[in-house]
Coordinates of C-alpha atoms in Angstrom, one line a residue:
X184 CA -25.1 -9.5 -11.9
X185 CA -22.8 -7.6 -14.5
X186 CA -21.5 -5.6 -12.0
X187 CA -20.2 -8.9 -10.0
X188 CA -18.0 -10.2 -12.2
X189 CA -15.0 -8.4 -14.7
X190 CA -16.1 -6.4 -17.7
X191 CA -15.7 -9.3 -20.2
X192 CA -13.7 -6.8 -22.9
X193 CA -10.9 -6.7 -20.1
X194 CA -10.1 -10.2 -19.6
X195 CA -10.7 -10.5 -23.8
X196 CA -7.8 -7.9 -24.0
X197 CA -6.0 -10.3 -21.6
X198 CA -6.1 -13.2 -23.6
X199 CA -6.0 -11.6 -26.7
X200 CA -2.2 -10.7 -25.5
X201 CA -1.1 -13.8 -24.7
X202 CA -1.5 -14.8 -28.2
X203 CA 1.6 -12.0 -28.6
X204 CA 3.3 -14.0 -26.1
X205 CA 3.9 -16.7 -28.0
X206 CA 5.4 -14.8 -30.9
X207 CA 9.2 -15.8 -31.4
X208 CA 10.1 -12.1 -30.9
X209 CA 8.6 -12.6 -27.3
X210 CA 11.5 -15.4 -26.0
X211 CA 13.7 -11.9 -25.8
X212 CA 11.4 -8.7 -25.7
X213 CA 8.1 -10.6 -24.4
X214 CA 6.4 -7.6 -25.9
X215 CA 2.4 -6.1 -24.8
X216 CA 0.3 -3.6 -25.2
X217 CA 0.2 -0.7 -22.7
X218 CA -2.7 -0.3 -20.5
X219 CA -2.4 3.1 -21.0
X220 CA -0.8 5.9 -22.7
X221 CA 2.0 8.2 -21.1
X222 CA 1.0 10.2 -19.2
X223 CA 2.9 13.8 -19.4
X224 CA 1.8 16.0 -16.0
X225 CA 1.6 19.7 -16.6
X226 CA 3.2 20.6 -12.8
X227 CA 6.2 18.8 -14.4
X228 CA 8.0 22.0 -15.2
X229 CA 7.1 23.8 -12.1
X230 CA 9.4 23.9 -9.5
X231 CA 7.5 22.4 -7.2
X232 CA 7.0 19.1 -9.4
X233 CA 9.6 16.4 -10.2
X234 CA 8.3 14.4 -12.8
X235 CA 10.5 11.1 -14.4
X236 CA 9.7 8.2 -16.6
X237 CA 8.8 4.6 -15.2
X238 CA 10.1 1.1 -17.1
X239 CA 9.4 -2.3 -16.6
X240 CA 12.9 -4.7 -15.2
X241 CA 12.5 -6.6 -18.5
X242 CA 12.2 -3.8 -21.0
X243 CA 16.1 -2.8 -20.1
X244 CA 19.1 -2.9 -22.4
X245 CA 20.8 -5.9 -21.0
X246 CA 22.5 -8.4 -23.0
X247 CA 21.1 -10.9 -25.4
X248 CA 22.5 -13.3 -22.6
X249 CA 20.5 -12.4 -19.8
X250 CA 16.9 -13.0 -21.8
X251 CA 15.1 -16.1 -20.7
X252 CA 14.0 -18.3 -23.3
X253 CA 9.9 -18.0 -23.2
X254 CA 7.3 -16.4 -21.2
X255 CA 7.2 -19.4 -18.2
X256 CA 10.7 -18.7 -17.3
X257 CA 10.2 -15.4 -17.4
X258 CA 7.6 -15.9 -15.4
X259 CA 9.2 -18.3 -12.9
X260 CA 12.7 -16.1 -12.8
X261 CA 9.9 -13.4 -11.5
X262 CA 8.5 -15.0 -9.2
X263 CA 11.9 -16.6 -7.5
X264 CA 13.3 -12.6 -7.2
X265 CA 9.6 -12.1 -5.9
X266 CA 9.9 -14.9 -2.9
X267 CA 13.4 -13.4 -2.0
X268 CA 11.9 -9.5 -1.8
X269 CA 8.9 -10.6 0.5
X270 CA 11.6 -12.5 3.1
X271 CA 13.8 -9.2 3.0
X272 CA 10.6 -7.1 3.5
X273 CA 8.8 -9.9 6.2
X274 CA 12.5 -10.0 8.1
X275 CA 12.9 -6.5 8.4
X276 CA 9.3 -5.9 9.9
X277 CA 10.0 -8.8 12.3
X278 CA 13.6 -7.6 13.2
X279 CA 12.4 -4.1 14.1
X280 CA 8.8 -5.5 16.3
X281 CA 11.5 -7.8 18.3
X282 CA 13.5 -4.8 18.6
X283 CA 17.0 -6.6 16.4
X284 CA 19.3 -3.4 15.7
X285 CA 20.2 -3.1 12.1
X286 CA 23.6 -3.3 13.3
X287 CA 23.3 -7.0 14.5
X288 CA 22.8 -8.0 10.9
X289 CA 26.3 -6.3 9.6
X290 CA 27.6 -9.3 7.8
X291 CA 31.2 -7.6 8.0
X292 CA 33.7 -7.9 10.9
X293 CA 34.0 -4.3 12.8
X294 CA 37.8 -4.5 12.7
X295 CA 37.5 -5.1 8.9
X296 CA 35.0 -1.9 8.2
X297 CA 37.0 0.7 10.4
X298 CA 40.5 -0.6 10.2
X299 CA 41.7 0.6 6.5
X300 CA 41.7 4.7 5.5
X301 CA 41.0 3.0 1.5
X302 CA 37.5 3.2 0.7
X303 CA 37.7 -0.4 -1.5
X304 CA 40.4 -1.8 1.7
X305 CA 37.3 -0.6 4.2
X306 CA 34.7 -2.9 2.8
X307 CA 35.6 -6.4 1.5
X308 CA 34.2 -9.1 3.0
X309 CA 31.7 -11.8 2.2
X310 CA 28.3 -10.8 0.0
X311 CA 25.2 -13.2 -0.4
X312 CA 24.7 -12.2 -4.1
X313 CA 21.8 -13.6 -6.9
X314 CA 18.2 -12.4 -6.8
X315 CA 18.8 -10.7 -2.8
X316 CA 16.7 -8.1 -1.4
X317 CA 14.1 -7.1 -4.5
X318 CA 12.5 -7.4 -7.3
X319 CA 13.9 -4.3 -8.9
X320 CA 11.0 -5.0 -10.9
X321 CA 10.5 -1.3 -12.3
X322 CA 13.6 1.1 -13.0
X323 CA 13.9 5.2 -14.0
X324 CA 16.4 6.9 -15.9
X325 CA 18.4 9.0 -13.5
X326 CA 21.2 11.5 -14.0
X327 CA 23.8 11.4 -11.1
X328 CA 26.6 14.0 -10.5
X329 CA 27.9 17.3 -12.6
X330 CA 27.8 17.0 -15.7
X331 CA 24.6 14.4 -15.4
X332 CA 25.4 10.7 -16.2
X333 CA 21.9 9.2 -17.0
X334 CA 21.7 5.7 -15.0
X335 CA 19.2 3.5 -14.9
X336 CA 18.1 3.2 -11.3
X337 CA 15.6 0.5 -8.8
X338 CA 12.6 2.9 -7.5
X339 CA 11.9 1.0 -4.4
X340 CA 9.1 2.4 -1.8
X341 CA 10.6 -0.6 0.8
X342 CA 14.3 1.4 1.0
X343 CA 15.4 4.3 3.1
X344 CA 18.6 4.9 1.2
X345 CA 19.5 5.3 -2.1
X346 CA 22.9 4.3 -3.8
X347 CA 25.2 3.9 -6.7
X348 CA 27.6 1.7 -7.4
X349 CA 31.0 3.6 -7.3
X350 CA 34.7 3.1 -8.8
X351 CA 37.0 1.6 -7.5
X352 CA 34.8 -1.5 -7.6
X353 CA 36.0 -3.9 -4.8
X354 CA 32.8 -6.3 -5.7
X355 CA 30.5 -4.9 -8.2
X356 CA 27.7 -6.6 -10.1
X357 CA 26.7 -6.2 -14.0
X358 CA 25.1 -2.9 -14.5
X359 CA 24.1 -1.7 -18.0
X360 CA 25.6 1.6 -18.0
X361 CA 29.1 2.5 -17.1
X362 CA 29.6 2.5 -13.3
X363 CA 29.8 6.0 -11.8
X364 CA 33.2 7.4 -10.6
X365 CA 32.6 10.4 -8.3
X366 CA 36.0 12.1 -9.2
X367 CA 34.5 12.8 -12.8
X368 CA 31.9 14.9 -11.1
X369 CA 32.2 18.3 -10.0
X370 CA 29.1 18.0 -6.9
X371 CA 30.6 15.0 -5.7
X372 CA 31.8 15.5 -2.1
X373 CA 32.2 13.7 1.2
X374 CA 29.6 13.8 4.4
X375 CA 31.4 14.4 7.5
X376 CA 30.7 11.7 10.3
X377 CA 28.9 14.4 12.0
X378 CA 26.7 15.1 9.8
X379 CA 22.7 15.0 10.2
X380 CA 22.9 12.4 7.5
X381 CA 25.2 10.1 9.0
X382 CA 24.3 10.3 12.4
X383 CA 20.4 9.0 10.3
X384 CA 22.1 6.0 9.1
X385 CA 21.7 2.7 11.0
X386 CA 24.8 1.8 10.6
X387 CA 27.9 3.8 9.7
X388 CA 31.7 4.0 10.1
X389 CA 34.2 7.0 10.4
X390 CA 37.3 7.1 8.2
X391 CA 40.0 9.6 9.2
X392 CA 40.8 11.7 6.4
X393 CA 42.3 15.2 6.1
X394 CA 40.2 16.1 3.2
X395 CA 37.3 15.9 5.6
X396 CA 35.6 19.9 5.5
X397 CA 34.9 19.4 9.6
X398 CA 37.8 17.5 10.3
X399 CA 35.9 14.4 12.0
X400 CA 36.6 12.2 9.5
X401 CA 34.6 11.0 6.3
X402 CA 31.9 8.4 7.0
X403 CA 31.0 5.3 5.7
X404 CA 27.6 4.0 5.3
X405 CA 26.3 0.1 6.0
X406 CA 22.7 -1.3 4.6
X407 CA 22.3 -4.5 5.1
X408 CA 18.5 -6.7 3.8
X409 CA 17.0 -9.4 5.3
X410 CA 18.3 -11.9 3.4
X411 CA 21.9 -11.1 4.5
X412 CA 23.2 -8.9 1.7
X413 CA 24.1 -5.4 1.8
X414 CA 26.1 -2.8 0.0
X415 CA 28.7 -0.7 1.6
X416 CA 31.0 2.5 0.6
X417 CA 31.5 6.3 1.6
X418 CA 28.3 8.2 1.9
X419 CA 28.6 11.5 -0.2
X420 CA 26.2 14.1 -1.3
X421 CA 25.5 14.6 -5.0
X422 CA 23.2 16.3 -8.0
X423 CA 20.6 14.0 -9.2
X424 CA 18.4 15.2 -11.9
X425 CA 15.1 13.3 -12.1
X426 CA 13.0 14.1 -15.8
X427 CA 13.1 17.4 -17.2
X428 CA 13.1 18.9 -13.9
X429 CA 15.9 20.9 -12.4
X430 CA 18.8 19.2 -10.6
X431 CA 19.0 18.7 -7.4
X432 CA 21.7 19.3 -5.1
X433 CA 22.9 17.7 -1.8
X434 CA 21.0 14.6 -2.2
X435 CA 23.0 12.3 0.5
X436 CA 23.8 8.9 -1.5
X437 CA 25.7 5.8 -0.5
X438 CA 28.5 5.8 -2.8
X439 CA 28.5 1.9 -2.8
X440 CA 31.9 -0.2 -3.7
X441 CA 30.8 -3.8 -2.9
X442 CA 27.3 -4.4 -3.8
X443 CA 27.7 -7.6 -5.6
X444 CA 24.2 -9.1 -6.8
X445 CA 21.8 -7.0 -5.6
X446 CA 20.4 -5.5 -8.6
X447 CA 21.7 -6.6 -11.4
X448 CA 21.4 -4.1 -14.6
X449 CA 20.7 -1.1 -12.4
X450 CA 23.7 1.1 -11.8
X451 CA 21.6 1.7 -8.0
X452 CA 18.8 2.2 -6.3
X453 CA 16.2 5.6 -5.6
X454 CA 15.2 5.4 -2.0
X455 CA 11.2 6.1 -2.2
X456 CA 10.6 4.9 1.6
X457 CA 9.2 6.8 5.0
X458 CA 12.1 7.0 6.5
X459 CA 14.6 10.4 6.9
X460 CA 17.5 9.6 4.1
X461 CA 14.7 8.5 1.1
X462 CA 14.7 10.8 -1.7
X463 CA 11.1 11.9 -0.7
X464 CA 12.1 13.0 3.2
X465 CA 15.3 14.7 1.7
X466 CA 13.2 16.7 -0.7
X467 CA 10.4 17.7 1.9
X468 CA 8.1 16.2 -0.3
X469 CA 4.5 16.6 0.5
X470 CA 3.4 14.1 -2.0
X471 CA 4.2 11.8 -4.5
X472 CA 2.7 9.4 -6.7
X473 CA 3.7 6.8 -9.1
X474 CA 1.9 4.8 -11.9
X475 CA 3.1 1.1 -12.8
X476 CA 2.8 0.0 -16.6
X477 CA 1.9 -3.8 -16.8
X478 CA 5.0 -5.5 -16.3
X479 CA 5.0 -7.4 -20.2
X480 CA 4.5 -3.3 -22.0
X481 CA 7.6 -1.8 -23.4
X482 CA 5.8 1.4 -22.7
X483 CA 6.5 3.8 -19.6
X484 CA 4.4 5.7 -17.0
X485 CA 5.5 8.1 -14.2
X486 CA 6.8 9.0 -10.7
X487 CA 5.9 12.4 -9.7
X488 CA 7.2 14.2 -6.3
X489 CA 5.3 17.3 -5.3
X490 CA 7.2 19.6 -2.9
X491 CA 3.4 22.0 -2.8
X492 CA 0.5 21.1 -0.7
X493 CA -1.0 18.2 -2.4
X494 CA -4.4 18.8 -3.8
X495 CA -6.6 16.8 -2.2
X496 CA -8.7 14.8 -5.1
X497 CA -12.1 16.8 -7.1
X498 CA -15.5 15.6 -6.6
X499 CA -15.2 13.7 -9.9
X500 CA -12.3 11.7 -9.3
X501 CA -12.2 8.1 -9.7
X502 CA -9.8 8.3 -6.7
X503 CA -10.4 5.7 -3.6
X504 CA -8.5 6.7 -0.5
X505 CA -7.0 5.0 2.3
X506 CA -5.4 6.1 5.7
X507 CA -1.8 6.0 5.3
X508 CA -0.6 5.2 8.7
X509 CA 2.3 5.3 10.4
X510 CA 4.4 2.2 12.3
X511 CA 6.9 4.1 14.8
X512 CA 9.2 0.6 14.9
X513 CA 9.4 0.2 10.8
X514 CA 9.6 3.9 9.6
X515 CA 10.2 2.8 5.3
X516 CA 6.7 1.0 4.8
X517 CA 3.5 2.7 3.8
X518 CA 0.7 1.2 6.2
X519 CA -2.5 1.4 5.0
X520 CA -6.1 0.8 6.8
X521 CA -8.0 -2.5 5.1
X522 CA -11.4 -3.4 5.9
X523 CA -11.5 -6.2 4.0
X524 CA -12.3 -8.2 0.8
X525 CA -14.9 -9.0 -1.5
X526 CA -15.1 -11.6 -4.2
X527 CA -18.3 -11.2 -6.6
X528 CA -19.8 -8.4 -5.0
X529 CA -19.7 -10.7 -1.4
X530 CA -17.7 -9.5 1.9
X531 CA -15.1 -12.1 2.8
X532 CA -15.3 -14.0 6.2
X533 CA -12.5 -12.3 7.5
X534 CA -11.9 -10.3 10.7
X535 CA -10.6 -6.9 10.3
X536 CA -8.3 -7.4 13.1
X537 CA -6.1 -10.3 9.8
X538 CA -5.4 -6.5 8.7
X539 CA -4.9 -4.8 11.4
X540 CA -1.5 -3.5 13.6
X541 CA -1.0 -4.3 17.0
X542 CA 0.3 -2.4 19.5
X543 CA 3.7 -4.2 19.5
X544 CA 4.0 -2.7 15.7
X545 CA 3.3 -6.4 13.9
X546 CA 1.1 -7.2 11.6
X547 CA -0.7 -4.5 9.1
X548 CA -0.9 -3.9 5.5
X549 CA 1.9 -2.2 3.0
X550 CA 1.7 -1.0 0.0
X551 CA 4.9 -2.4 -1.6
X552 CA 6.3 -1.5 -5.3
X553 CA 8.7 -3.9 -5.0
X554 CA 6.8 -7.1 -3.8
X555 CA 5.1 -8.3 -7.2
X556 CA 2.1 -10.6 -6.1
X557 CA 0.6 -9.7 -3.2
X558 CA 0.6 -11.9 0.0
X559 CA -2.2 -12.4 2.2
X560 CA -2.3 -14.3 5.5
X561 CA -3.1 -17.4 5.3
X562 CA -6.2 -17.9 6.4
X563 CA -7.7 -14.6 4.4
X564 CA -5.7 -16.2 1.4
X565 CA -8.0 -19.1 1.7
X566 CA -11.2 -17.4 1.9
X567 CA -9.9 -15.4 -1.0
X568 CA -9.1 -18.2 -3.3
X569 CA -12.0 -20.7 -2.2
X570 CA -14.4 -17.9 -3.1
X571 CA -12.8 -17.0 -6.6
X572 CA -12.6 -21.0 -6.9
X573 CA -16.7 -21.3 -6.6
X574 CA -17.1 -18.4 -9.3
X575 CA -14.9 -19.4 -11.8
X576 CA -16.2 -23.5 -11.6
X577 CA -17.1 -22.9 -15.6
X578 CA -13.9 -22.7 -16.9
X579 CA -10.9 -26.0 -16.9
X580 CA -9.1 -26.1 -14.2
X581 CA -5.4 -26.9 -14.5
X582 CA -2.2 -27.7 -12.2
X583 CA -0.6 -24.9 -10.0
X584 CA 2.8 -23.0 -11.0
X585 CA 4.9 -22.3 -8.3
X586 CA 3.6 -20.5 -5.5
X587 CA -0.3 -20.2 -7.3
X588 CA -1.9 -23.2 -6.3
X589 CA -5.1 -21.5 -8.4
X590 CA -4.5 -22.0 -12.3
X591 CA -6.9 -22.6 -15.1
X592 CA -6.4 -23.5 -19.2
X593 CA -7.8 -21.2 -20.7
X594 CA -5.7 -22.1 -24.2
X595 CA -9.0 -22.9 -25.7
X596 CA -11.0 -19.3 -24.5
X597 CA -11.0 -15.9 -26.7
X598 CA -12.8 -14.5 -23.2
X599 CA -14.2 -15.2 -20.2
X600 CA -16.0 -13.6 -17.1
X601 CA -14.3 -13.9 -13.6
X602 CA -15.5 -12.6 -10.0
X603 CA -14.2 -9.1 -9.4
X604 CA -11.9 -9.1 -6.7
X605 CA -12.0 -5.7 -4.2
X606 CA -10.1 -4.3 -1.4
X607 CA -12.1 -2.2 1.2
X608 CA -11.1 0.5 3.2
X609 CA -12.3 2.5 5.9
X610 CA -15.0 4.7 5.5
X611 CA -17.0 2.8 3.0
X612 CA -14.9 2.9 0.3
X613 CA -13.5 0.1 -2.1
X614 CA -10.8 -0.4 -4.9
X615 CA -12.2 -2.6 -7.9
X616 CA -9.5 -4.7 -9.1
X617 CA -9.1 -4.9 -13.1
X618 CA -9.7 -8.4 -14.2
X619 CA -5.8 -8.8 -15.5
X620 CA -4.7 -7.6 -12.2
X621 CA -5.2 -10.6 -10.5
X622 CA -5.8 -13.3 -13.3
X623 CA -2.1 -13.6 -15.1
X624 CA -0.4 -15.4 -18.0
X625 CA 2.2 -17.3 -16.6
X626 CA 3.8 -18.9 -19.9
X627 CA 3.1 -19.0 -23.4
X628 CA 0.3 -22.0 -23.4
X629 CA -2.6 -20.4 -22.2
X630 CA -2.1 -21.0 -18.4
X631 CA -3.5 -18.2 -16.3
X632 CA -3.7 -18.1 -12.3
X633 CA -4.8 -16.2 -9.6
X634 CA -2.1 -13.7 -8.3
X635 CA -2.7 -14.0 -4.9
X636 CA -0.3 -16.0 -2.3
X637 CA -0.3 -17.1 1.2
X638 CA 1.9 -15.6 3.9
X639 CA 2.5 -17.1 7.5
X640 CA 3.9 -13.9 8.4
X641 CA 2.0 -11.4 10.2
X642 CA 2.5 -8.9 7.5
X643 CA 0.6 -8.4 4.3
X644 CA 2.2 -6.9 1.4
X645 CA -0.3 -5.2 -1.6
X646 CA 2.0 -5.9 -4.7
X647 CA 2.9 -4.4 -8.1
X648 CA 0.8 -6.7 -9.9
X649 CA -2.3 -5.6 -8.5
X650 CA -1.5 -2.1 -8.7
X651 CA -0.6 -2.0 -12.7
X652 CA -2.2 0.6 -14.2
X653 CA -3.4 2.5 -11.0
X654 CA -2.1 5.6 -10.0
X655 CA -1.0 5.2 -6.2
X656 CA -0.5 8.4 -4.6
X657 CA 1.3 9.0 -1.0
X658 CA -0.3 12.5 0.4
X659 CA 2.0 13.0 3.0
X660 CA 0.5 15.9 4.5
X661 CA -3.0 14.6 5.3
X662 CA -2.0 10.7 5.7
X663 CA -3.7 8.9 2.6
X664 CA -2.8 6.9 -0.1
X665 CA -5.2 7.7 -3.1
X666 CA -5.3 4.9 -5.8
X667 CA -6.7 5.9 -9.3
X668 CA -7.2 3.6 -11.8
X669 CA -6.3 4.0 -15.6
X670 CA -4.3 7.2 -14.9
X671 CA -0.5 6.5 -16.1

């Protein structure tokens, strides 16, 4: 049946772009077509709307010297930062279920963090730098401070706290605009150790300091990933001005001076998680959504943050909701109810309870900006891939690429049909996959595979890739998560 497989005209529009990626202009801008044009919200001038452009990692200005020579290892450089965000994400879950302190990870000796009254003297020690805790796979352009220094900054939905990198630099990596010094900026100023937002951090520091407003001391912020990297400075408050929007004052930052590797390009990172100290909870957001171009488009889309009530979506909408729950051990993630998966119009052999939390807080489903291809347990992977396997037996099979161990030649094709591929939530209801969310390029040749991937940890992660082109919205106020296709 037609309406068991991909529209045909989307996967033609699929191939059709790889014949761009072959281009010699592609080996440095790997240039596609958007999925969709911006999309310019009319709240964005309201003061209760914040509204700021989106832009794929790979459509920065970095240096000639940091392209990759063709689309595979672009692809493979991707998919290496990729493995290194889902351990992060997969360590932290597991560190807060077995009840691990943030604190037992600081890769810094105490004596070393509290001992010196200099902010660069307070932090050296040993960094684990290269690809480290994310992707940083999609970036915004953020002013930071009085006057407003535009900065290109991570938007990560898997971080509590957001941070810049900060002069004087005791380790800090490549960034492609100048790093920030707060001195220059007029809102710049110190949190107190007893402040709300220092007592929030998971691990902080007090510096004695006579400039301190309360007297207690300046403090000193600590966030350390899973994989054993962190950043570390003096945590500060400061205007950031998102869009066209107002400023906004107060924001609590980490004022980070040895951050080596973490996100290299990015002057920092905007905080988009659950828990107190993200952007979102500082704002009193009710809402917020965010749109992902396809990762090979020069073009941008949006992040919005609504501080209203969030309109709950019309009759008409193409909007699919799920419950947005809530894991009282892991407070950053976005949990979300799944039912299940079909493959061709057929329910999966998989028991909800692959998807579901237990009490201990384990297990569940995220919705992760950061993550790229989305991870599956294993044994749902399986079912997953041996079903997309028996629909797609027409076209040439060909080795797997890294972690896809599903990959087809399709050098010789100008189309073809595939399964559809759906997630099922709760209540009946069910996100259709786009054909090119889930069947990818992966180098210049004509090589496309399935961009799904097996986990052995309890946790499954619902990646960028398959949310390109959706609009994913986080309605705060009445727990869902909305997810609305061709709406950037």
């Amino acid at each position: 049946m037609a309406e068991d497989r991909a529209i045909a005209h989307g996967l033609r529009f699929m191939l059709f772009l790889l014949a761009l990626s072959t281009g010699p202009a592609a080996c440095r801008h790997h240039p596609r077509r958007s999925t969709g044009s911006k999309e310019t919200a009319a709240a964005a001038a309201a003061e209760a709307a914040i509204s700021l452009p989106l832009h794929s990692r790979d459509f920065l200005p970095f240096s000639d010297g940091q392209r990759h020579p063709d689309y595979k290892e672009l692809t493979l450089a991707r998919l290496r930062r990729d493995a290194a965000r889902v351990r992060a994400v997969n360590a932290r879950a597991a560190f807060a279920v077995g009840g691990v302190a943030a604190a037992d990870l600081k890769p810094v000796a105490e004596e070393k963090f509290l001992e010196s009254t200099a902010a660069a003297a307070a932090i050296e020690g040993p960094i684990v730098s290269g690809t480290s805790m994310g992707s940083g796979e999609y970036f915004s352009r953020v002013g930071v401070g009085s006057p407003a220094r535009p900065m290109y900054m991570v938007l990560d939905t898997g971080s509590d706290v957001s941070w810049i990198q900060c002069v004087p630099c005791a380790d800090c990596y490549q960034q492609s605009d100048p790093v920030y010094d707060p001195s220059a900026s007029t809102s710049s100023a110190p949190l107190s150790c007893g402040s709300s937002q220092c007592r929030a951090l998971d691990i902080s520091a007090c510096r004695n300091s006579s400039s301190s407003p309360t007297g207690d001391g300046s403090c000193l912020y600590q966030v350390n990933y899973g994989d054993g990297s962190y950043t570390v400075g003096d945590f500060i408050t400061e205007t950031l001005t998102l869009g066209g929007s107002d400023p906004v004052s107060g924001v609590a930052v980490g004022c980070g001076h040895d951050n080596e590797g973490l996100f290299v390009g990015a002057a920092g990172l905007l905080a988009l998680g659950g828990g107190l100290l993200s952007f979102p909870s500082q704002m009193s957001a009710r809402s917020f959504s965010y749109c992902l171009v396809d990762r090979d488009s020069p073009a941008s889309s949006t992040l919005d943050l609504i501080t209203a009530a969030a309109a709950a979506p019309s009759n008409g909408s193409t909007s699919v909701t799920a419950p947005l729950l809530r894991n009282p051990r892991v407070k950053t993630f976005y949990y979300i109810g799944l039912n299940g998966i079909s493959v061709g119009g057929q329910m999966l052999s998989i028991p909800t309870s692959t998807f579901a939390m237990d009490d201990r807080g384990a297990g569940g489903v995220i919705v992760d900006s950061g993550t790229a291809v989305t991870r599956l347990q294993s044994s749902a992977y399986q079912a997953l891939r041996d079903a997309f396997r028996a629909g797609t037996s027409s076209l040439p099979p060909t080795s797997g690429f890294s972690l896809f161990d599903t990959c087809y030649d399709l050098s010789s094709r100008t189309t073809v049909e595939v399964p559809t591929v759906s997630f099922h939530f709760p209540g009946g209801r069910n996100l259709r996959l786009p054909a090119k969310n889930y069947l990818i390029p992966i180098d210049g040749a004509g090589t496309y595979c399935l961009a799904f991937a097996p986990t052995t940890a309890p946790l499954s992660i619902i990646g960028n890739v398959q949310q390109q082109g959706t609009r994913v919205s986080f309605d705060l106020d009445n727990s869902l998560v909305a997810f609305t296709p061709n709406n950037c």
